[in-house]
mmCIF file of C-alpha atoms and ligand atoms in Angstrom:
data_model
loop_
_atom_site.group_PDB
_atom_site.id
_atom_site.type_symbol
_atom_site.label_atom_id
_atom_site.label_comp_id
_atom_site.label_asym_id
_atom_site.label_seq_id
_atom_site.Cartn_x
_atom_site.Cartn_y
_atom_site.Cartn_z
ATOM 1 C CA UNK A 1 89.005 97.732 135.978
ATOM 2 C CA UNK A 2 92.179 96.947 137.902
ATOM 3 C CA UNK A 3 93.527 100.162 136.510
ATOM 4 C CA UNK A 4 91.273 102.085 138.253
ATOM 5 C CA UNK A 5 91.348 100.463 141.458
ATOM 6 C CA UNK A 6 95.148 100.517 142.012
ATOM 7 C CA UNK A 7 94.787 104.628 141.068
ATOM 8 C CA UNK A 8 92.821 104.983 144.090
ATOM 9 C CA UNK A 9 94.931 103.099 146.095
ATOM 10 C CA UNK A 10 97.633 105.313 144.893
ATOM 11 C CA UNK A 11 95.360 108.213 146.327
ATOM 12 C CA UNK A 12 95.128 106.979 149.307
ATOM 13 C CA UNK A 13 98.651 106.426 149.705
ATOM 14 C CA UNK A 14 99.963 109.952 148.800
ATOM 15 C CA UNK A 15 99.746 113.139 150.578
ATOM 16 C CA UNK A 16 100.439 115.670 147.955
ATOM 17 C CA UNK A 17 98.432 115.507 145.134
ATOM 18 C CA UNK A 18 98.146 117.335 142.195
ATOM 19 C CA UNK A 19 95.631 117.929 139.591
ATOM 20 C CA UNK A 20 96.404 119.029 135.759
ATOM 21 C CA UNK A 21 95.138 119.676 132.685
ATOM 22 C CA UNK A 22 96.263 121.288 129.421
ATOM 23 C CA UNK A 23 96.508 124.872 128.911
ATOM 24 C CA UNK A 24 93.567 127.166 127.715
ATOM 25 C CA UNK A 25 91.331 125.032 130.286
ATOM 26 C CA UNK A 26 87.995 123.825 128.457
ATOM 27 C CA UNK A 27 84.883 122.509 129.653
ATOM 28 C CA UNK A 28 86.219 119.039 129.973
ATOM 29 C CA UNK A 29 89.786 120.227 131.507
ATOM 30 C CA UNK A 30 87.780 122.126 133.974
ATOM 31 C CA UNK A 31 84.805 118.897 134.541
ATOM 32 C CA UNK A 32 87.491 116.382 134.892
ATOM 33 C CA UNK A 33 90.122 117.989 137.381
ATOM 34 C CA UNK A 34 87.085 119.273 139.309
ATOM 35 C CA UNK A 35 85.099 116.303 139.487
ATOM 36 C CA UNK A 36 88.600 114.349 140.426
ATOM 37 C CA UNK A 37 89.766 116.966 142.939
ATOM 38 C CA UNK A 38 85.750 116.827 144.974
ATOM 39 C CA UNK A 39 86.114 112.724 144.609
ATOM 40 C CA UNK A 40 89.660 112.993 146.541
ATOM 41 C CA UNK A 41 87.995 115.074 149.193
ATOM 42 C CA UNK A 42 85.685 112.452 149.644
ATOM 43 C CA UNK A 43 88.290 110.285 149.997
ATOM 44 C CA UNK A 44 89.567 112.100 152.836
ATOM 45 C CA UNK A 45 92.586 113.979 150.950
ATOM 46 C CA UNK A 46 93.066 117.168 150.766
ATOM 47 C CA UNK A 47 93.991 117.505 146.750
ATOM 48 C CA UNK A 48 95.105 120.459 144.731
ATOM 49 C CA UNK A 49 94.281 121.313 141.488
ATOM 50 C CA UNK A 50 97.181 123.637 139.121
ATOM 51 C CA UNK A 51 96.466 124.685 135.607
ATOM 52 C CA UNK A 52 98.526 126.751 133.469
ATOM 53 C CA UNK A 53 95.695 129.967 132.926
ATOM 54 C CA UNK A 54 92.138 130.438 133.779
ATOM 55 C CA UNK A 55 89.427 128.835 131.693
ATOM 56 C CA UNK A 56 86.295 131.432 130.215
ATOM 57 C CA UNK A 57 84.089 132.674 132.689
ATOM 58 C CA UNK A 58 81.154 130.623 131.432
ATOM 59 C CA UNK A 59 82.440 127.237 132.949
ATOM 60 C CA UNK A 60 84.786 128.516 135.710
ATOM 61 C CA UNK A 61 81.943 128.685 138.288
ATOM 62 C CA UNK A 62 81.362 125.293 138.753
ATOM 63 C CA UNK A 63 82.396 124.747 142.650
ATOM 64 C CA UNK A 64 85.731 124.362 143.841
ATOM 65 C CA UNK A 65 86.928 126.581 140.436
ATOM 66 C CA UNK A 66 87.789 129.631 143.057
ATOM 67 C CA UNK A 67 90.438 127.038 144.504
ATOM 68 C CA UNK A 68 92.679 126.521 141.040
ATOM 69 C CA UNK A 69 96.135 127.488 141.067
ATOM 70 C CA UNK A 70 96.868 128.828 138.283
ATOM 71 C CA UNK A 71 100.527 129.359 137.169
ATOM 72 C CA UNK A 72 99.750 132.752 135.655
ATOM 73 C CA UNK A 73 98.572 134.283 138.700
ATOM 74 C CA UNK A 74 100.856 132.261 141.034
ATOM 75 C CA UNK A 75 103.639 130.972 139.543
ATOM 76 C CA UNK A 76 105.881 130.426 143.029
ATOM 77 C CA UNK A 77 103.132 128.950 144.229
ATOM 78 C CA UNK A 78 102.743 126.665 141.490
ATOM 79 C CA UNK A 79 106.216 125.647 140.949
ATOM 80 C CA UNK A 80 106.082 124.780 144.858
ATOM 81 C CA UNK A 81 103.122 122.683 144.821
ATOM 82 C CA UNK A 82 104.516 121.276 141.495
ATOM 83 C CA UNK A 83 108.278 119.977 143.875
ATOM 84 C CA UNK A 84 106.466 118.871 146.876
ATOM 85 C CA UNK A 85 103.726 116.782 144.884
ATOM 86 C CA UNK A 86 104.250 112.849 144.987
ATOM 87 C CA UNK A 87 101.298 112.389 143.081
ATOM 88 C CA UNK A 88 99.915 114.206 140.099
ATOM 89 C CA UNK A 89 96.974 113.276 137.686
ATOM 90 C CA UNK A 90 97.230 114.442 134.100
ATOM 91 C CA UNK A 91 93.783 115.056 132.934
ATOM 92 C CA UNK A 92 92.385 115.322 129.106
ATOM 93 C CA UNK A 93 96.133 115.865 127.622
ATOM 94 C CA UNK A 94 98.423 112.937 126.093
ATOM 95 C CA UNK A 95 101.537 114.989 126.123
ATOM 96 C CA UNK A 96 103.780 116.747 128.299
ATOM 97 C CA UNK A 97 103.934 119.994 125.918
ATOM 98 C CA UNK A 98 100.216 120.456 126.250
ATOM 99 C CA UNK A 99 100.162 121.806 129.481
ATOM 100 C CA UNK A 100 101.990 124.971 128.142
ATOM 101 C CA UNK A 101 106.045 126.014 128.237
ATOM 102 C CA UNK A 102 105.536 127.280 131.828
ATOM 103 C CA UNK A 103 104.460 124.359 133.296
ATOM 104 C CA UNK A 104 105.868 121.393 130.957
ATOM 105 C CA UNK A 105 109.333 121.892 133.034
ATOM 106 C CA UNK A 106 107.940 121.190 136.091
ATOM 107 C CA UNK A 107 106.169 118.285 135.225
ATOM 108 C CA UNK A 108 108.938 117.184 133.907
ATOM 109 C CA UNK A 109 111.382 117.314 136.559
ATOM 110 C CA UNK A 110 109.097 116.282 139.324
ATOM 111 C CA UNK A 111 109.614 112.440 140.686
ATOM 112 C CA UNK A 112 105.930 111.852 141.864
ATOM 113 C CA UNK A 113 103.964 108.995 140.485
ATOM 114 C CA UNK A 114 102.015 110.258 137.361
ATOM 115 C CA UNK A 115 98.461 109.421 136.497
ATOM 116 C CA UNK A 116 97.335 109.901 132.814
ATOM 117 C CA UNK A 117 93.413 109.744 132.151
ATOM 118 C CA UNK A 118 92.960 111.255 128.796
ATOM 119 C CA UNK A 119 90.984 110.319 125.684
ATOM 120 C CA UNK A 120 92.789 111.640 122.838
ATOM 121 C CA UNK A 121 94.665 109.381 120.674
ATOM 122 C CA UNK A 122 98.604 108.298 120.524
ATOM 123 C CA UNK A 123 99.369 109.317 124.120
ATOM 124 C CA UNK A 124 102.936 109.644 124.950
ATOM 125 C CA UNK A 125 105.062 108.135 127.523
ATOM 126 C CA UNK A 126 105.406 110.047 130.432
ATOM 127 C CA UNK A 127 103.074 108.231 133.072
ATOM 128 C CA UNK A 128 103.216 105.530 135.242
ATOM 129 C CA UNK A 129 99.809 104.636 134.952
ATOM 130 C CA UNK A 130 98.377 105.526 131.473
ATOM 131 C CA UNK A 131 94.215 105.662 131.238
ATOM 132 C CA UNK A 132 93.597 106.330 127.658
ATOM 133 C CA UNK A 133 90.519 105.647 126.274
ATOM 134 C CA UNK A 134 90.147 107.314 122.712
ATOM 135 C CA UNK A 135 86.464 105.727 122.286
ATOM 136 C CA UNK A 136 85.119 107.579 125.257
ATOM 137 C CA UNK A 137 83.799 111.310 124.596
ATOM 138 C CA UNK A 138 85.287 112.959 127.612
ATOM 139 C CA UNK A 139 87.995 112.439 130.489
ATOM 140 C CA UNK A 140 85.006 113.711 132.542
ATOM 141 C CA UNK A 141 83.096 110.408 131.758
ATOM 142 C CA UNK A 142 86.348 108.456 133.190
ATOM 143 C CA UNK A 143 86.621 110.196 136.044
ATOM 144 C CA UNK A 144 83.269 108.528 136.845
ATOM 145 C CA UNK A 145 84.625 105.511 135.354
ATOM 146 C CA UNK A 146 87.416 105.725 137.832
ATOM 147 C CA UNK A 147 84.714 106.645 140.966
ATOM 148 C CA UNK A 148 82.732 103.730 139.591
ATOM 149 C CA UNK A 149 84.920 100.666 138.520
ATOM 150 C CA UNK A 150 86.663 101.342 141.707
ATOM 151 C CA UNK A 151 83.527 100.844 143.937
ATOM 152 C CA UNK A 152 83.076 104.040 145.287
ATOM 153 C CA UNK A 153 79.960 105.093 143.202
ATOM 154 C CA UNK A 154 78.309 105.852 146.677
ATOM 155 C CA UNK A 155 80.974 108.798 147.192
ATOM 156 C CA UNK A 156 79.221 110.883 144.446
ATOM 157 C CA UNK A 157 77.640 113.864 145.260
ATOM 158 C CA UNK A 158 76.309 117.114 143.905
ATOM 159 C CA UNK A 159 79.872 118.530 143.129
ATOM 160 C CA UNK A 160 81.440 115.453 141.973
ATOM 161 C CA UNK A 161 78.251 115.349 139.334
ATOM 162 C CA UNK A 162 78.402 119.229 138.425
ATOM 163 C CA UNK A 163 81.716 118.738 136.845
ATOM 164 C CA UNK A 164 81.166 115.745 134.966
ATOM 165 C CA UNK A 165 78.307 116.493 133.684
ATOM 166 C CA UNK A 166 80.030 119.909 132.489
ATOM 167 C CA UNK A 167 82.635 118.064 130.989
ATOM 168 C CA UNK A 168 81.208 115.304 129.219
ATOM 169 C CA UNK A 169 77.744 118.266 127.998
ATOM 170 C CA UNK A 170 80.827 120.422 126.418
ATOM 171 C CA UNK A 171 82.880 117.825 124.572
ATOM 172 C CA UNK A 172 80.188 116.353 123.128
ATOM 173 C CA UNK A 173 77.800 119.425 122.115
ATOM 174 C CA UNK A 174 75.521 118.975 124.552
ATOM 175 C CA UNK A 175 75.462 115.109 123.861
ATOM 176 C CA UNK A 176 74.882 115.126 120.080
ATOM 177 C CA UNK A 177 78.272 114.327 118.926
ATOM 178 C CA UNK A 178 78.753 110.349 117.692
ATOM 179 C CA UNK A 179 81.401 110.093 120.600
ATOM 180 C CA UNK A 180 78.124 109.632 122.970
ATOM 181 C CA UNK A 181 77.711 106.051 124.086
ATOM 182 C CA UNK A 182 74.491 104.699 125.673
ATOM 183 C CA UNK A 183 76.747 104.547 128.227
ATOM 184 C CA UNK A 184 76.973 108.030 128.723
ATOM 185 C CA UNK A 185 73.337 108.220 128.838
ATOM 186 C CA UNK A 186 73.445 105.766 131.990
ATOM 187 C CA UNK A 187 76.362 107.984 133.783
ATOM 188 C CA UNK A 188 74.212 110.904 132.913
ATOM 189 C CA UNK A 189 71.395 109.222 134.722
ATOM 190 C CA UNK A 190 73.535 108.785 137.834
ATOM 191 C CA UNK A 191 74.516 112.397 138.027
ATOM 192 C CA UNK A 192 71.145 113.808 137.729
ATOM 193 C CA UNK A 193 70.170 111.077 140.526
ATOM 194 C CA UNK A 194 73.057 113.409 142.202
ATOM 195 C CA UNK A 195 70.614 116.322 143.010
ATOM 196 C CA UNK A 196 72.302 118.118 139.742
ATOM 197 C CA UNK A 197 70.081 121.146 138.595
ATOM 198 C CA UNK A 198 71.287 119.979 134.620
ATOM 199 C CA UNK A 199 68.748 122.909 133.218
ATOM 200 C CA UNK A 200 71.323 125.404 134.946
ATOM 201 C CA UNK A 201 74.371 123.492 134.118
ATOM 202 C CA UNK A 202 72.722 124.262 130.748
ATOM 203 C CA UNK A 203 71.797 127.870 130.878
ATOM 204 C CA UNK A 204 74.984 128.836 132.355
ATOM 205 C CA UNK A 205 77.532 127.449 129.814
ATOM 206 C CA UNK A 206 74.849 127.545 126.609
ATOM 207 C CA UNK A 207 72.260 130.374 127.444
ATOM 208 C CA UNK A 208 74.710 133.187 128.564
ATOM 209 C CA UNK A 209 76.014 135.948 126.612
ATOM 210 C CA UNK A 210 76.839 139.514 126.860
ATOM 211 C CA UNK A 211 75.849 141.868 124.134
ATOM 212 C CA UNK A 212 79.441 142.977 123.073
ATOM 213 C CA UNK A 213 79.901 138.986 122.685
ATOM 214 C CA UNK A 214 76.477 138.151 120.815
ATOM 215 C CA UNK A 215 77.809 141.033 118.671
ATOM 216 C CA UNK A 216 80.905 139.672 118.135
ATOM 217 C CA UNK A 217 79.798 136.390 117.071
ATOM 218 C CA UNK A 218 76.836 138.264 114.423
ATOM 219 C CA UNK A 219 80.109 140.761 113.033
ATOM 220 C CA UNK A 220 82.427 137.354 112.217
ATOM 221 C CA UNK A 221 79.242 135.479 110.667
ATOM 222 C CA UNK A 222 78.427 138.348 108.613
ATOM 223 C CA UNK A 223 81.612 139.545 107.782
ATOM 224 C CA UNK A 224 84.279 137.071 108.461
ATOM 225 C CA UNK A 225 83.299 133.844 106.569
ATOM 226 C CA UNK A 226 84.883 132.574 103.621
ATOM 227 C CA UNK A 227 83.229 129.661 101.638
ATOM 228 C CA UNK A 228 85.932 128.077 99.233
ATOM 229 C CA UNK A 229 84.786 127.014 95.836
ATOM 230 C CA UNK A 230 86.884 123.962 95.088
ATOM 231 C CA UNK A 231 86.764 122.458 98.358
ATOM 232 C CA UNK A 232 83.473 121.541 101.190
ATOM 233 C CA UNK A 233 85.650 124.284 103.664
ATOM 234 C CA UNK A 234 84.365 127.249 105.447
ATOM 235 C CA UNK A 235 86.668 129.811 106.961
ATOM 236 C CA UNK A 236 86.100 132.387 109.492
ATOM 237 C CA UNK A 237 88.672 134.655 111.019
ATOM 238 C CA UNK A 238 88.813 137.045 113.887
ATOM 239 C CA UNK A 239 91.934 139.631 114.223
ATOM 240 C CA UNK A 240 93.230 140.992 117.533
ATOM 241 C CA UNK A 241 92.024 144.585 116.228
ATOM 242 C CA UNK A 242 88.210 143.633 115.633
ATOM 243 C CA UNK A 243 88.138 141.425 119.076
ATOM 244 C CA UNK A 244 89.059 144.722 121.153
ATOM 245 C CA UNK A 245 86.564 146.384 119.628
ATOM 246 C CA UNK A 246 84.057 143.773 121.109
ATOM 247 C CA UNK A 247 85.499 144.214 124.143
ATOM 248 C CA UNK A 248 86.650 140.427 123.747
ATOM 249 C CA UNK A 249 86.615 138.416 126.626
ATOM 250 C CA UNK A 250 87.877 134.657 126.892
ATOM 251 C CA UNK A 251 85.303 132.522 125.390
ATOM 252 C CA UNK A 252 83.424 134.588 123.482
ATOM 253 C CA UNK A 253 84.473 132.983 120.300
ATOM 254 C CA UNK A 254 83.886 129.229 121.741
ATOM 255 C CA UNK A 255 82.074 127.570 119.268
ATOM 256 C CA UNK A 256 81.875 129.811 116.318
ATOM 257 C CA UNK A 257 83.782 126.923 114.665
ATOM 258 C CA UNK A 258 80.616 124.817 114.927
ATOM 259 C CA UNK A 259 78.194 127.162 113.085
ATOM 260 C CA UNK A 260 80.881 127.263 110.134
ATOM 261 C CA UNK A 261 80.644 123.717 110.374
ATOM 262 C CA UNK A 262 76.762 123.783 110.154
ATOM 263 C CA UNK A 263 76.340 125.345 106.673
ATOM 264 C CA UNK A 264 75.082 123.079 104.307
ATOM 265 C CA UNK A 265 77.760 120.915 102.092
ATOM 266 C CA UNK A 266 80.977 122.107 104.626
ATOM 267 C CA UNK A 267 82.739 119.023 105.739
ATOM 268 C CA UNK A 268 85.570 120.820 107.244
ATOM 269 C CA UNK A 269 85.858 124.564 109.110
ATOM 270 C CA UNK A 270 88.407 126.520 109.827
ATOM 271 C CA UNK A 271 88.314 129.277 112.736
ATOM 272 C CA UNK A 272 91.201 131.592 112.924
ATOM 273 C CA UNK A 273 91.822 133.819 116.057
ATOM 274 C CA UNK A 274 94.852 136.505 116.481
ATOM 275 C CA UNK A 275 95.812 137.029 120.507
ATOM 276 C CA UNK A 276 99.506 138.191 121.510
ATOM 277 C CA UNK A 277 100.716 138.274 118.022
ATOM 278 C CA UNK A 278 100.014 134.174 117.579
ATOM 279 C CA UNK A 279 96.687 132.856 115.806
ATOM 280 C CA UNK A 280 94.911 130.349 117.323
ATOM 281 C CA UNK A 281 93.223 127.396 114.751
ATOM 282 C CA UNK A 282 90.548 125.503 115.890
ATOM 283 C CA UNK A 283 89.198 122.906 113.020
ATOM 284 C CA UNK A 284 85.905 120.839 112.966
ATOM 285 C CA UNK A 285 84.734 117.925 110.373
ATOM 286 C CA UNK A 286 82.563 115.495 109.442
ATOM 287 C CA UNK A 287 82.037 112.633 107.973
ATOM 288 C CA UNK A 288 85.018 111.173 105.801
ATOM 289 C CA UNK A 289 86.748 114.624 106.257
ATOM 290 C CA UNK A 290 89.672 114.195 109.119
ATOM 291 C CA UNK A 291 91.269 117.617 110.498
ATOM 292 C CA UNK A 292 93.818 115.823 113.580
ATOM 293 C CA UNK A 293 96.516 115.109 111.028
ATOM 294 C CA UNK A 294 96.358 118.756 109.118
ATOM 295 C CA UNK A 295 97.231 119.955 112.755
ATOM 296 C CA UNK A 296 99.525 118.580 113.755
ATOM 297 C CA UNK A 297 101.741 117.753 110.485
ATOM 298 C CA UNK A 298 101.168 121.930 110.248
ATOM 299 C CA UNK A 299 100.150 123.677 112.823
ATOM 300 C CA UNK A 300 102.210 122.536 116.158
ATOM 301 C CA UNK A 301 98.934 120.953 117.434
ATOM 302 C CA UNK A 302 96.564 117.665 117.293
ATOM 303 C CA UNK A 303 93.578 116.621 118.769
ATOM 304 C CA UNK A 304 90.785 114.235 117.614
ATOM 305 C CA UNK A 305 89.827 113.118 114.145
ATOM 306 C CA UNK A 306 86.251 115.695 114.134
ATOM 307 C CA UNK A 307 88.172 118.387 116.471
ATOM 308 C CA UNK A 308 91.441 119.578 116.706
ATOM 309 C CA UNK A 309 93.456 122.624 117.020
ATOM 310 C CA UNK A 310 96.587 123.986 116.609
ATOM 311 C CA UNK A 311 98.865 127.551 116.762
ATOM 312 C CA UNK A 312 100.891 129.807 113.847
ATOM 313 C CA UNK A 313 103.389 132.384 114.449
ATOM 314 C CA UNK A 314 102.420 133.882 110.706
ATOM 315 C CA UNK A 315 100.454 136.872 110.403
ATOM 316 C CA UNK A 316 96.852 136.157 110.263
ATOM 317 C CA UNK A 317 96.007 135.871 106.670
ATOM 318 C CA UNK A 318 99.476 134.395 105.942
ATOM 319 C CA UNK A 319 97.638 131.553 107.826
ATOM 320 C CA UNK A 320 95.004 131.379 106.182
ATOM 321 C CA UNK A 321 96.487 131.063 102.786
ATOM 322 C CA UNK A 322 98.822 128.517 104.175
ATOM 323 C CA UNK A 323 95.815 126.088 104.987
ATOM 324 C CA UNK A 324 94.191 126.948 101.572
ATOM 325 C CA UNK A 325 97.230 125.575 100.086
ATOM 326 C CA UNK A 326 97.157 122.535 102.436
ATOM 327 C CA UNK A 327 93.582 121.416 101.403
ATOM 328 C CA UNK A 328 94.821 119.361 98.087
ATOM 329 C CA UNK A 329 96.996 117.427 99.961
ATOM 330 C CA UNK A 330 94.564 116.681 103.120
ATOM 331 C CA UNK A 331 90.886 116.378 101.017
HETATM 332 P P1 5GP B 1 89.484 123.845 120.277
HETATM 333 O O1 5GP B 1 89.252 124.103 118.836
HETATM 334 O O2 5GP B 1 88.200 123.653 121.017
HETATM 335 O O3 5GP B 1 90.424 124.799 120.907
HETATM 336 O O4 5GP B 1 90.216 122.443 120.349
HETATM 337 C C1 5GP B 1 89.609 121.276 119.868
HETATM 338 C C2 5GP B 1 90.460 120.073 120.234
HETATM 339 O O5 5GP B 1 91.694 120.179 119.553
HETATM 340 C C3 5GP B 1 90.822 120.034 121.712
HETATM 341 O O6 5GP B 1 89.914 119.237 122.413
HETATM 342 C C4 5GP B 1 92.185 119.411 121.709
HETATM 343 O O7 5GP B 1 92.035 118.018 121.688
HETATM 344 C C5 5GP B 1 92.771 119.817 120.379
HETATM 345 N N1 5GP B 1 93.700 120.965 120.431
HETATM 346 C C6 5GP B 1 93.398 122.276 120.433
HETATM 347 N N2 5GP B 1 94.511 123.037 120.437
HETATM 348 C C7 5GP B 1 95.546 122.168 120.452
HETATM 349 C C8 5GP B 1 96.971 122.328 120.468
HETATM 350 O O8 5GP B 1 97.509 123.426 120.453
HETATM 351 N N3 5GP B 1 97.709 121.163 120.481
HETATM 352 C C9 5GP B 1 97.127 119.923 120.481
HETATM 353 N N4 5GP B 1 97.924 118.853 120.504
HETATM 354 N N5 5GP B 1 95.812 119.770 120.463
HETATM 355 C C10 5GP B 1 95.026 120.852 120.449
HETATM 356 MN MN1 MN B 2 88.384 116.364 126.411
#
């Protein structure tokens, strides 16, 4: 794709370039800016990658993570980087605000060129170059794309493949989700060809846990879900009070939503998470069940038709009840 080939040319024109993603860095924010920031090295630049905050331990080991600015460790550092930058990729967000209040003003002001490769839908228009490609399962898989339709296929390695493979293993559920392509099968091919140890990729993001956090997770399945009579929608909840007494740690919650998802007859779950006096919403559904719109109309957030999320400044079962007495309108 021409696209693709006149980014890298772009790269190889600039000397300051920066890597983002959106805040609360997942397993795709993480595979793609990783992935992009080793293929730059090999490119013979010397790249930077800033996020807002630092992703959960159980995907920030993949190599090069150590290097990540992150704005809420070094925020002179990052506004810096973020002024003398006159190029900066924008990785798995569509809009500026997704990057988080602290770091939305710098992107903002700064004049470098700006790179968008995302794959959620209705991006907005702050890029010069917008790659958004709402078929494809992860911006990991197009940061191949990008390695690949621009001929350089022979610059991957072992840490360009780590992070892809991270990214595109967590946005899909470990490949299950309909968003894999046969084409993702071939790209997962490639990386394994890589010298990628996948089975550890694996263990380390699906086959970790700490007691306090396999705890955690049994306490909110046994305790915390809701099934709602009228509607196909489970609930579960988590407040700031029971999370300390797990010891909570970022991630430990990750994919709860899923396994409300998983009981028979849901179509739609609902997790809710209190941190810092906000609650955090992620939502999951199935088949003819949508949850993007419900957060975003709602919930200050967005995200893809099967997985979105979104924020509330209510208390915690305020929250709840509000999206109890959204469900007529969005089933
Ligand atoms: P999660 O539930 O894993 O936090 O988020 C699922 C998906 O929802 C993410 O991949 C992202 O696309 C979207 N999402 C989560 N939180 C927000 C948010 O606050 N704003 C927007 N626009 N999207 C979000
Ligand atoms: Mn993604």
């Amino acid at each position: 794709m021409e696209k693709y080939q006149a980014i890298v040319e772009l790269i190889k024109k600039s000397e300051n370039i920066l890597i983002s993603s959106h805040k609360s860095p997942d397993g795709d924010s993480i595979g793609s800016s990783l992935a992009l920031y080793h293929f730059i090295i090999a490119l013979g630049k010397n790249p930077v990658v800033c996020h807002a905050d630092k992703a959960a331990d159980y995907i920030n080991w993949v190599p090069g993570a150590q290097n990540i600015v992150l704005f809420e460790n070094n925020s002179e550092k990052t506004i810096e980087l973020f002024q003398n930058a006159d190029l900066i990729f924008c990785l798995d967000y569509n809009s500026a605000d997704r990057v988080g209040k602290d770091i939305e003003p710098l992107l903002i002001a700064s004049k470098a060129k700006k790179v968008m490769i995302d794959h959620h839908m209705n991006p907005s228009d702050f890029c010069d170059i917008v790659v958004s490609e709402t078929a494809v399962c992860s911006t990991s898989q197009l940061i191949f794309e990008l390695i690949d339709q621009s001929g350089n296929v022979n610059l991957l390695n072992e840490n360009i493949g780590i992070p892809i493979y991270l990214g595109i293993m967590t946005d899909t559920g470990s490949f299950r989700f309909s968003s894999v392509q046969a084409r993702t099968h071939d790209i997962l091919a490639q990386l394994i060809r890589t010298g990628i140890k996948h089975h550890e990729i694996h263990e380390k993001v699906m086959d970790t846990n700490t007691v306090d956090r396999l705890q955690l997770r049994g306490f909110v399945i046994s305790e915390k879900l809701e099934l709602l009579k009228d509607f196909p929608v489970a609930i579960m909840s988590v407040t700031e009070e029971e999370l300390n007494k797990y010891n909570y740690q970022k991630g430990d919650t990750d994919g709860l939503v899923n396994v409300a998802l998983s009981i028979e007859g849901i179509q739609i779950a609902a997790f809710f998470s209190e941190k810092d006096g906000q609650v955090k919403i992620s939502f999951r559904s199935k088949g003819d069940y949508y949850v993007n719109l419900l957060a975003g109309e709602n919930f200050e957030g967005g995200g893809h038709k099967y997985a979105a999320g979104g924020i509330s400044f209510k208390p915690i079962q305020e929250t709840i009840n509000q999206f109890k007495s959204l469900l007529p309108k969005y089933i």
